[in-house]
Coordinates of C-alpha atoms in Angstrom, one line a residue:
Chain A
X1129 CA -19.5 -51.1 10.1
X1130 CA -18.6 -48.6 13.1
X1131 CA -19.2 -46.1 10.8
X1132 CA -22.3 -47.0 9.8
X1133 CA -23.4 -46.9 12.7
X1134 CA -22.4 -43.4 13.2
X1135 CA -24.4 -43.0 10.1
X1136 CA -27.0 -44.1 11.0
X1137 CA -27.9 -43.1 14.2
X1138 CA -27.5 -39.5 15.8
X1139 CA -31.8 -38.0 14.8
X1140 CA -32.2 -42.0 14.9
X1141 CA -30.5 -42.7 17.2
X1142 CA -32.0 -40.6 20.1
X1143 CA -35.5 -41.3 19.4
X1144 CA -35.0 -44.7 20.2
X1145 CA -32.3 -43.1 23.5
X1146 CA -35.6 -41.3 24.5
X1147 CA -37.5 -44.2 24.1
X1148 CA -35.3 -45.6 26.5
X1149 CA -33.7 -48.0 24.1
X1150 CA -31.7 -50.5 26.4
X1151 CA -29.8 -52.2 22.8
X1152 CA -29.4 -48.6 21.1
X1153 CA -27.9 -47.2 24.9
X1154 CA -25.0 -50.3 25.3
X1155 CA -23.7 -49.4 22.0
X1156 CA -24.4 -45.8 22.7
X1157 CA -22.3 -47.0 25.6
X1158 CA -20.2 -49.0 24.8
X1159 CA -19.5 -46.5 21.4
X1160 CA -18.2 -43.8 23.7
X1161 CA -17.0 -45.2 26.5
X1162 CA -13.1 -45.0 25.4
X1163 CA -13.0 -41.7 24.1
X1164 CA -14.6 -39.8 26.7
X1165 CA -11.9 -42.2 29.4
X1166 CA -9.3 -41.1 27.8
X1167 CA -11.0 -37.3 27.2
X1168 CA -11.6 -38.2 31.1
X1169 CA -8.4 -38.6 32.0
X1170 CA -6.6 -36.5 29.9
X1171 CA -8.0 -33.4 32.3
X1172 CA -7.7 -35.4 34.9
X1173 CA -4.8 -37.9 34.2
X1174 CA -6.7 -39.3 36.5
X1175 CA -7.3 -42.8 35.2
X1176 CA -10.7 -44.1 38.4
X1177 CA -11.9 -40.8 38.7
X1178 CA -12.0 -40.5 34.6
X1179 CA -14.2 -43.4 34.7
X1180 CA -16.6 -42.3 37.8
X1181 CA -16.7 -39.4 36.2
X1182 CA -18.0 -41.3 32.4
X1183 CA -20.3 -43.9 34.2
X1184 CA -22.0 -41.2 36.0
X1185 CA -22.1 -39.3 33.2
X1186 CA -23.9 -41.7 31.6
X1187 CA -26.2 -42.8 34.1
X1188 CA -27.7 -38.8 33.8
X1189 CA -27.9 -39.5 30.2
X1190 CA -30.6 -43.0 31.2
X1191 CA -32.2 -41.1 33.6
X1192 CA -33.1 -37.7 32.2
X1193 CA -33.2 -40.5 28.3
X1194 CA -36.8 -38.5 28.2
X1195 CA -36.0 -35.6 28.4
X1196 CA -33.3 -35.3 25.7
X1197 CA -33.4 -32.0 23.7
X1198 CA -29.8 -32.6 21.7
X1199 CA -29.8 -29.8 19.3
X1200 CA -25.8 -31.1 18.6
X1201 CA -24.5 -34.5 17.5
X1202 CA -24.4 -37.0 20.0
X1203 CA -21.1 -37.6 19.9
X1204 CA -20.8 -33.1 20.8
X1205 CA -22.7 -33.0 23.2
X1206 CA -20.9 -36.4 25.2
X1207 CA -18.2 -34.6 24.5
X1208 CA -18.9 -31.1 26.3
X1209 CA -20.4 -33.0 29.4
X1210 CA -17.5 -35.1 29.9
X1211 CA -15.5 -31.6 29.7
X1212 CA -18.2 -29.6 32.5
X1213 CA -17.9 -32.5 34.4
X1214 CA -13.7 -32.2 34.8
X1215 CA -13.7 -28.6 35.1
X1216 CA -16.5 -29.6 37.8
X1217 CA -14.1 -32.4 39.7
X1218 CA -10.6 -30.3 39.5
X1219 CA -12.6 -26.7 40.2
X1220 CA -14.1 -28.3 43.9
X1221 CA -10.2 -29.8 44.3
X1222 CA -11.1 -33.3 44.5
X1223 CA -8.7 -34.8 42.1
X1224 CA -6.0 -33.0 43.3
X1225 CA -4.6 -34.9 46.7
X1226 CA -4.9 -37.7 43.8
X1227 CA -3.3 -36.6 41.0
X1228 CA -0.2 -35.3 43.1
X1229 CA -0.4 -38.5 44.6
X1230 CA 0.3 -40.7 41.1
X1231 CA 2.3 -37.8 40.3
X1232 CA 5.1 -38.2 42.6
X1233 CA 4.3 -42.3 42.3
X1234 CA 6.1 -41.5 38.6
X1235 CA 8.2 -39.9 39.1
X1236 CA 9.7 -41.8 41.5
X1237 CA 9.5 -44.5 40.0
X1238 CA 11.1 -43.6 36.7
X1239 CA 14.9 -44.0 37.9
X1240 CA 17.0 -42.9 35.3
X1241 CA 17.5 -39.3 34.2
X1242 CA 19.2 -37.4 31.6
X1243 CA 19.0 -33.9 30.9
X1244 CA 17.0 -34.2 28.0
X1245 CA 14.3 -37.1 29.2
X1246 CA 14.0 -34.4 32.3
X1247 CA 13.6 -31.0 29.6
X1248 CA 10.8 -33.4 28.0
X1249 CA 9.6 -34.8 31.2
X1250 CA 9.2 -31.0 32.3
X1251 CA 7.2 -30.4 28.8
X1252 CA 4.9 -32.8 28.9
X1253 CA 4.0 -31.7 32.5
X1254 CA 3.5 -28.1 31.4
X1255 CA 1.8 -29.1 28.4
X1256 CA -0.7 -31.4 30.2
X1257 CA -1.5 -28.0 32.9
X1258 CA -1.7 -25.8 29.3
X1259 CA -4.6 -28.8 28.3
X1260 CA -7.0 -27.3 31.0
X1261 CA -6.4 -23.8 29.2
X1262 CA -8.6 -24.3 26.1
X1263 CA -11.7 -23.7 25.8
X1264 CA -14.1 -25.8 25.8
X1265 CA -15.2 -26.1 22.3
X1266 CA -11.2 -25.9 21.2
X1267 CA -10.5 -28.8 23.3
X1268 CA -13.2 -31.1 22.4
X1269 CA -11.7 -30.3 18.7
X1270 CA -7.8 -31.1 19.9
X1271 CA -8.7 -33.7 21.5
X1272 CA -10.2 -35.7 18.2
X1273 CA -7.8 -34.5 16.1
X1274 CA -4.6 -35.6 18.3
X1275 CA -5.9 -38.9 20.2
X1276 CA -9.0 -40.1 18.0
X1277 CA -6.6 -39.1 15.2
X1278 CA -9.2 -38.2 13.2
X1279 CA -9.1 -36.4 9.6
X1280 CA -10.6 -32.7 9.3
X1281 CA -13.2 -34.0 7.9
X1282 CA -14.6 -36.6 10.2
X1283 CA -14.5 -34.0 13.4
X1284 CA -16.5 -31.4 11.7
X1285 CA -19.0 -34.8 10.3
X1286 CA -18.9 -36.4 14.0
X1287 CA -19.6 -32.5 16.4
X1288 CA -21.8 -31.2 12.9
X1289 CA -19.2 -28.4 12.3
X1290 CA -18.0 -26.6 9.5
X1291 CA -14.5 -27.9 8.0
X1292 CA -13.6 -24.4 7.9
X1293 CA -14.8 -23.8 11.8
X1294 CA -12.2 -27.7 13.4
X1295 CA -9.8 -25.3 11.4
X1296 CA -10.0 -22.6 13.1
X1297 CA -9.9 -23.9 16.6
X1298 CA -6.9 -25.9 15.6
X1299 CA -4.7 -22.9 15.0
X1300 CA -6.8 -22.1 18.3
X1301 CA -5.8 -24.7 19.9
X1302 CA -2.1 -24.8 19.5
X1303 CA -1.8 -21.3 19.5
X1304 CA -3.5 -21.0 23.1
X1305 CA 0.0 -24.1 23.8
X1306 CA 2.3 -22.0 21.9
X1307 CA 2.1 -19.2 24.3
X1308 CA 1.7 -21.5 27.0
X1309 CA 4.3 -23.1 27.0
X1310 CA 7.0 -19.9 25.6
X1311 CA 8.9 -20.4 28.4
X1312 CA 9.7 -24.3 27.8
X1313 CA 9.9 -24.7 24.0
X1314 CA 13.8 -22.4 22.9
X1315 CA 15.8 -24.4 24.8
X1316 CA 14.0 -28.0 23.2
X1317 CA 14.1 -26.5 19.8
X1318 CA 17.6 -26.4 20.2
X1319 CA 17.9 -29.1 21.3
X1320 CA 15.9 -30.7 18.2
X1321 CA 18.8 -29.0 16.0
X1322 CA 20.4 -30.0 17.3
X1323 CA 19.6 -33.9 16.7
X1324 CA 18.9 -32.8 13.4
X1325 CA 22.4 -31.5 13.0
X1326 CA 23.7 -34.1 15.0
X1327 CA 22.5 -36.9 12.2
Chain B
X1464 CA 0.7 -17.0 7.3
X1465 CA -1.2 -18.0 9.3
X1466 CA -1.3 -20.1 12.4
X1467 CA -4.9 -22.3 10.8
X1468 CA -2.9 -22.7 7.4
X1469 CA 0.8 -23.2 9.3
X1470 CA -1.5 -26.0 11.3
X1471 CA -3.4 -27.7 8.6
X1472 CA 0.5 -28.1 7.4
X1473 CA 2.1 -29.6 9.6
X1474 CA -1.3 -32.0 9.9
X1475 CA -0.8 -32.9 6.4
X1476 CA -4.3 -31.0 6.1
X1477 CA -3.4 -28.9 2.9
X1478 CA -3.7 -28.9 -0.3
X1479 CA -0.5 -29.0 -3.1
X1480 CA -1.1 -25.9 -3.7
X1481 CA -1.4 -24.7 0.5
X1482 CA 1.3 -26.9 0.6
X1483 CA 3.4 -25.3 -2.1
X1484 CA 2.8 -22.1 -0.5
X1485 CA 3.5 -23.6 3.3
X1486 CA 7.0 -25.1 2.0
X1487 CA 8.1 -20.9 0.3
X1488 CA 7.3 -19.3 3.9
X1489 CA 9.3 -21.9 5.6
X1490 CA 12.9 -21.6 3.6
X1491 CA 12.3 -18.0 3.4
X1492 CA 13.1 -17.3 7.4
X1493 CA 14.5 -18.9 9.8
X1494 CA 11.8 -17.8 12.4
X1495 CA 9.9 -19.7 10.3
X1496 CA 11.0 -22.9 11.0
X1497 CA 11.6 -21.6 14.0
X1498 CA 8.0 -21.8 15.0
X1499 CA 7.1 -24.4 12.4
X1500 CA 9.0 -26.1 14.8
X1501 CA 7.9 -25.5 18.1
X1502 CA 4.1 -26.2 16.4
X1503 CA 5.7 -29.6 16.0
X1504 CA 6.7 -30.3 19.1
X1505 CA 4.0 -29.4 21.1
X1506 CA 2.3 -31.3 18.5
X1507 CA 4.5 -35.1 19.4
X1508 CA 4.5 -34.4 22.8
X1509 CA 1.0 -34.1 23.6
X1510 CA 0.5 -37.4 21.8
X1511 CA 2.5 -39.4 25.3
X1512 CA 0.2 -37.8 26.5
X1513 CA -3.0 -39.8 25.7
X1514 CA -3.5 -42.3 28.0
X1515 CA -1.8 -46.5 26.9
X1516 CA -4.6 -48.7 28.0
X1517 CA -8.2 -48.2 27.6
X1518 CA -10.6 -50.4 29.3
X1519 CA -12.8 -52.9 28.3
X1520 CA -16.3 -51.7 27.9
X1521 CA -17.6 -55.2 28.2
X1522 CA -16.4 -54.7 31.4
X1523 CA -16.9 -51.4 31.1
X1524 CA -21.1 -51.6 30.9
X1525 CA -21.4 -53.4 33.2
X1526 CA -19.8 -51.0 36.2
X1527 CA -22.6 -49.3 34.8
X1528 CA -25.3 -51.7 34.7
X1529 CA -24.5 -52.5 38.6
X1530 CA -23.9 -48.5 38.6
X1531 CA -28.4 -47.8 38.3
X1532 CA -29.6 -50.6 39.4
X1533 CA -28.3 -49.4 43.0
X1534 CA -29.3 -46.3 41.4
X1535 CA -33.7 -47.2 40.5
X1536 CA -32.9 -49.6 44.3
X1537 CA -33.1 -46.4 46.1
X1538 CA -35.4 -44.5 44.0
X1539 CA -37.8 -47.3 44.5
X1540 CA -36.7 -46.8 48.7
X1541 CA -38.4 -43.8 48.1
X1542 CA -41.1 -43.6 46.5
X1543 CA -42.1 -45.9 48.7
X1544 CA -42.0 -43.0 52.2
X1545 CA -44.2 -41.3 50.0
X1546 CA -47.8 -43.3 50.3
X1547 CA -48.7 -43.4 53.6
X1548 CA -52.9 -43.3 54.2
X1549 CA -52.1 -47.0 55.3
X1550 CA -53.8 -48.6 58.2
X1551 CA -51.3 -48.8 60.0
X1552 CA -52.2 -51.4 62.0
X1553 CA -52.4 -54.5 58.9
X1554 CA -48.6 -52.5 58.2
X1555 CA -47.7 -53.9 61.8
X1556 CA -49.0 -57.2 61.9
X1557 CA -47.6 -57.4 58.1
X1558 CA -43.6 -56.5 59.4
X1559 CA -44.8 -59.5 62.5
X1560 CA -45.6 -62.1 60.0
X1561 CA -42.8 -61.0 56.9
X1562 CA -40.1 -61.4 60.1
X1563 CA -41.8 -65.3 60.9
X1564 CA -41.9 -66.4 57.8
X1565 CA -38.1 -64.4 57.0
X1566 CA -36.2 -65.7 60.0
X1567 CA -38.0 -69.2 59.7
X1568 CA -36.4 -69.5 55.3
X1569 CA -33.3 -67.4 57.1
X1570 CA -33.0 -70.6 60.1
X1571 CA -33.8 -73.6 57.6
X1572 CA -33.2 -72.5 54.0
X1573 CA -30.5 -70.1 54.2
X1574 CA -28.2 -70.0 56.6
X1575 CA -26.6 -73.4 56.4
X1576 CA -25.0 -71.8 53.4
X1577 CA -24.3 -68.0 53.8
X1578 CA -23.0 -65.9 56.4
X1579 CA -25.1 -62.5 56.2
X1580 CA -25.0 -62.3 60.4
X1581 CA -21.9 -63.5 60.8
X1582 CA -19.0 -64.5 59.1
X1583 CA -16.8 -68.1 57.9
X1584 CA -12.9 -68.1 59.4
X1585 CA -10.9 -70.2 57.6
X1586 CA -7.5 -70.3 59.1
X1587 CA -4.6 -73.1 57.8
X1588 CA -2.2 -74.4 60.0
X1589 CA 1.7 -75.6 58.5
X1590 CA -0.1 -77.2 55.7
X1591 CA -1.5 -75.4 52.2
X1592 CA -5.5 -75.3 52.6
X1593 CA -7.8 -75.1 49.7
X1594 CA -12.3 -75.0 50.8
X1595 CA -15.1 -72.2 49.0
X1596 CA -16.8 -70.3 50.8
X1597 CA -20.7 -69.5 50.0
X1598 CA -19.9 -67.8 46.4
X1599 CA -19.0 -69.9 44.9
X1600 CA -14.8 -68.6 45.3
X1601 CA -12.0 -71.0 45.5
X1602 CA -9.2 -69.8 48.1
X1603 CA -6.1 -71.2 49.0
X1604 CA -4.7 -70.6 52.1
X1605 CA -0.7 -70.9 52.3
X1606 CA 1.4 -71.8 55.4
X1607 CA -0.5 -70.1 58.2
X1608 CA -2.5 -67.9 57.4
X1609 CA -6.7 -67.0 57.7
X1610 CA -9.3 -65.5 56.4
X1611 CA -12.3 -64.2 57.2
X1612 CA -15.1 -64.0 55.4
X1613 CA -18.5 -61.2 56.0
X1614 CA -21.6 -61.3 53.3
X1615 CA -23.2 -57.8 53.8
X1616 CA -27.0 -58.3 53.1
X1617 CA -27.4 -54.4 52.6
X1618 CA -24.8 -53.3 50.6
X1619 CA -24.7 -56.0 49.0
X1620 CA -20.7 -56.8 49.5
X1621 CA -18.5 -59.8 49.9
X1622 CA -16.1 -59.1 52.5
X1623 CA -12.6 -60.7 52.9
X1624 CA -10.4 -59.9 55.6
X1625 CA -6.9 -61.5 55.6
X1626 CA -3.8 -61.8 56.8
X1627 CA -0.2 -64.3 55.5
X1628 CA -0.6 -66.1 51.1
X1629 CA -3.8 -66.5 49.9
X1630 CA -4.9 -66.7 46.5
X1631 CA -8.7 -65.7 45.2
X1632 CA -10.1 -67.4 42.6
X1633 CA -13.3 -65.0 42.4
X1634 CA -17.0 -66.3 40.6
X1635 CA -17.8 -64.2 39.3
X1636 CA -21.3 -62.0 39.9
X1637 CA -21.3 -58.5 38.8
X1638 CA -23.8 -57.5 41.0
X1639 CA -21.9 -58.2 44.3
X1640 CA -18.5 -56.8 44.2
X1641 CA -15.9 -59.3 46.4
X1642 CA -13.4 -57.1 48.2
X1643 CA -10.5 -58.4 50.2
X1644 CA -8.7 -55.7 52.8
X1645 CA -4.8 -57.3 54.2
X1646 CA -3.4 -54.2 55.9
X1647 CA -4.2 -51.1 55.0
X1648 CA -4.5 -52.5 51.1
X1649 CA -8.0 -52.6 50.4
X1650 CA -9.0 -54.7 46.5
X1651 CA -11.5 -55.0 44.7
X1652 CA -13.0 -57.3 41.7
X1653 CA -15.9 -58.4 39.7
X1654 CA -14.8 -62.0 39.1
X1655 CA -11.1 -62.5 38.5
X1656 CA -8.5 -64.6 40.4
X1657 CA -5.1 -63.3 41.9
X1658 CA -3.0 -63.9 45.1
X1659 CA -1.9 -61.5 48.1
X1660 CA 1.0 -62.0 49.8
X1661 CA 0.4 -60.2 53.5
X1662 CA 3.2 -59.8 56.7
X1663 CA 4.1 -57.2 58.7
X1664 CA 6.1 -55.2 57.0
X1665 CA 4.4 -55.4 53.2
X1666 CA 1.9 -56.6 51.3
X1667 CA 2.0 -57.7 47.8
X1668 CA -0.3 -58.2 45.4
X1669 CA -0.3 -60.1 42.3
X1670 CA -3.2 -60.9 39.4
X1671 CA -3.3 -63.4 37.5
X1672 CA -6.7 -62.7 35.6
X1673 CA -9.3 -60.1 34.6
X1674 CA -8.4 -56.9 36.7
X1675 CA -8.5 -55.7 40.4
X1676 CA -8.2 -51.6 41.6
X1677 CA -5.9 -51.6 44.7
X1678 CA -6.1 -48.9 47.3
X1679 CA -4.4 -47.6 49.9
X1680 CA -5.7 -44.3 51.1
X1681 CA -6.4 -42.0 48.6
X1682 CA -3.9 -44.1 46.1
X1683 CA -5.8 -46.0 43.2
X1684 CA -3.8 -47.7 41.4
X1685 CA -5.5 -51.1 39.0
X1686 CA -3.7 -54.0 37.4
X1687 CA -3.2 -55.8 34.4
X1688 CA -3.0 -59.4 34.4
X1689 CA 0.6 -60.6 35.2
X1690 CA 1.6 -57.2 37.7
X1691 CA 1.7 -57.0 40.6
X1692 CA 0.3 -54.0 43.9
X1693 CA 3.5 -53.7 46.8
X1694 CA 2.4 -51.5 49.5
X1695 CA 5.3 -51.6 52.1
X1696 CA 4.5 -50.4 55.7
X1697 CA 7.5 -48.5 56.3
X1698 CA 6.6 -46.4 53.0
X1699 CA 3.5 -44.5 51.5
X1700 CA 2.4 -45.9 48.2
X1701 CA 2.2 -48.8 45.8
X1702 CA 4.5 -50.1 44.0
X1703 CA 3.3 -50.9 40.4
X1704 CA 5.5 -53.8 38.7
X1705 CA 5.7 -56.7 36.4
X1706 CA 5.6 -60.0 37.5
X1707 CA 8.4 -62.3 36.2
X1708 CA 7.3 -65.6 37.2
X1709 CA 4.3 -67.3 38.6
X1710 CA 6.8 -69.1 41.6
X1711 CA 5.0 -67.3 44.3
X1712 CA 1.5 -70.6 43.3
X1713 CA 3.8 -73.0 44.1
X1714 CA 2.1 -73.7 47.8
X1715 CA -1.4 -74.5 45.1
X1716 CA -0.1 -75.7 41.8
X1717 CA 2.7 -78.2 43.7
X1718 CA 4.8 -77.3 40.8
X1719 CA 7.9 -75.0 40.3
X1720 CA 8.2 -74.3 36.5
X1721 CA 11.9 -72.0 35.6
X1722 CA 11.5 -70.1 32.6
X1723 CA 15.2 -68.7 33.1
X1724 CA 14.7 -68.0 36.3
X1725 CA 17.8 -66.6 38.3
X1726 CA 19.1 -69.6 41.2
X1727 CA 18.7 -67.0 43.7
X1728 CA 15.0 -66.3 43.1
X1729 CA 14.8 -70.5 42.7
X1730 CA 16.3 -70.4 46.7
X1731 CA 14.6 -68.1 48.2
X1732 CA 10.9 -69.3 46.9
X1733 CA 12.2 -72.8 48.4
X1734 CA 13.3 -71.4 51.3
X1735 CA 10.0 -70.1 51.7
X1736 CA 8.1 -74.0 51.2
X1737 CA 11.3 -75.9 53.3
X1738 CA 11.9 -75.6 56.6
X1739 CA 16.2 -76.1 55.4
X1740 CA 17.2 -72.9 55.2
X1741 CA 19.6 -72.3 52.2
X1742 CA 22.5 -70.3 51.2
X1743 CA 24.1 -69.7 47.7
X1744 CA 28.2 -68.9 48.6
X1745 CA 29.2 -67.3 45.7
X1746 CA 27.2 -64.0 44.8
X1747 CA 28.6 -65.7 40.6
X1748 CA 26.5 -68.4 40.2
X1749 CA 23.7 -66.7 42.3
X1750 CA 21.9 -65.5 38.8
X1751 CA 22.7 -68.7 36.9
X1752 CA 19.4 -69.4 35.0
X1753 CA 17.2 -72.0 35.6
X1754 CA 15.3 -73.5 33.0
X1755 CA 12.6 -76.5 34.1
X1756 CA 10.3 -78.0 36.1
X1757 CA 9.3 -79.9 38.9
X1758 CA 6.6 -81.8 39.8
X1759 CA 6.2 -82.4 43.5
X1760 CA 9.8 -83.7 44.3
X1761 CA 11.6 -84.1 47.4
X1762 CA 13.8 -80.8 47.6
X1763 CA 16.9 -83.3 47.9
X1764 CA 16.1 -84.7 44.4
X1765 CA 15.3 -81.0 43.7
X1766 CA 18.8 -79.9 44.6
X1767 CA 20.3 -83.1 43.6
X1768 CA 19.3 -82.1 39.8
X1769 CA 20.2 -78.1 39.8
X1770 CA 23.6 -79.3 41.0
X1771 CA 24.0 -80.9 37.6
X1772 CA 22.1 -78.2 35.7
X1773 CA 24.8 -75.5 36.4
X1774 CA 27.3 -77.9 38.1
X1775 CA 27.2 -76.4 41.3
X1776 CA 27.6 -78.9 44.8
X1777 CA 26.1 -78.9 48.4
X1778 CA 27.1 -79.1 51.4
X1779 CA 24.5 -79.7 54.1
X1780 CA 24.7 -78.4 58.2
X1781 CA 22.1 -79.1 60.5
X1782 CA 19.3 -77.3 58.7
X1783 CA 21.4 -75.5 56.8
X1784 CA 22.2 -76.6 52.4
X1785 CA 25.3 -74.7 51.6
X1786 CA 25.4 -74.1 47.6
X1787 CA 29.1 -73.4 46.3
X1788 CA 31.0 -73.5 43.6

């Protein structure tokens, strides 16, 4: 049913949105809220700020509804806007303190560390940082593939881009991550190999 | 071998021919396999970065409506200041008359129920006390607790300051958030039920239903049902934990529901409820589990049943009761 909604939507949805159709706006909000929130969370690592970002994004969308000029798909518009707003917050350092407090707290609460876990946590932390290196388009495609678990074809449809572009962006995303994590990977691969061999 | 194809293979998006091609390439050289493993490690690890608890869309939508409403009000206000070519005498007359009418309405109709210009205080002595606030919120105060409630007319907020232990069943009103302050902890809710216990050493928030946001300075967390937040006076930060039993609500329900509850935890609660001092002499029996329910029974009866169940005995010296093997 959801797919149907998406299929029906976009052009129609946009027109209804511009006319200020409350019902359509609510549907759009509920349909995209969680995935945008998840996206903002992976960028900001702070659920509360992430919600603020997405809420005010929709508020702006509602206020500007009459003048919307979305040439891409609605989804890719929303993702782009979320990305930009999050980046603005990071630039202004508003989230830094909270983020650090959150990290400190998370670190405190995990009390049993094996060497492997420690390394895995380190890799996760570095990966978190490296994700923020991805350019916007690349990151959106990665997000849809990884966290929303969409197939290439679905991503292409949702963002109104070609499947070839999806392939290229995914390749680019993992290439950037691999380069950024170069220092952390060999050891882990060694650990994995040991596990494989052990079995 | 292009990275694109390798990733396609990793995500099972490649065609059978491409699969074959990549497999052959992987077999050719250990270095190839290593590169592939690195991609796979990144892919698998990144999955763990997703957030586990999605927000309820309907709640998010309610919060959005609230935000939009606040924004809308501000717009109308700024619009009003623009048309200022009115006859000042008319304005003055209208203001004076309006104030008179509003004053009369307030005195006659609103003031008995609402507290816009005052604060309601509820204080309990040596027995728990249940009361209903003007907004419909039901509060239960444990012994020696105190709350001060006030509604902020202009910011549309319901605010409570408290000390001691209080259970809140907040009446739903998305347009007026409910905020509780205990020590340096602030709890924000729309409509939900939760327990707060505070003394000079720590503040503890246990959520029963709904969702609340707990903040301390610039740290903000959200609680799910049956989770608790603890803030200790000598430490900064907030500890988030599961609440494993329902014993904390005894003062409200008059029921002790024990579900694999260790003896030491039950004794801890009994010591809070009754004036006696109960101690466990032998640490070997402290963690014995109890499974039963006590409804409105005397301490003597409760201890009697516990002794029967665990094959232990009690000794009483004045106010002190010792549980031993």
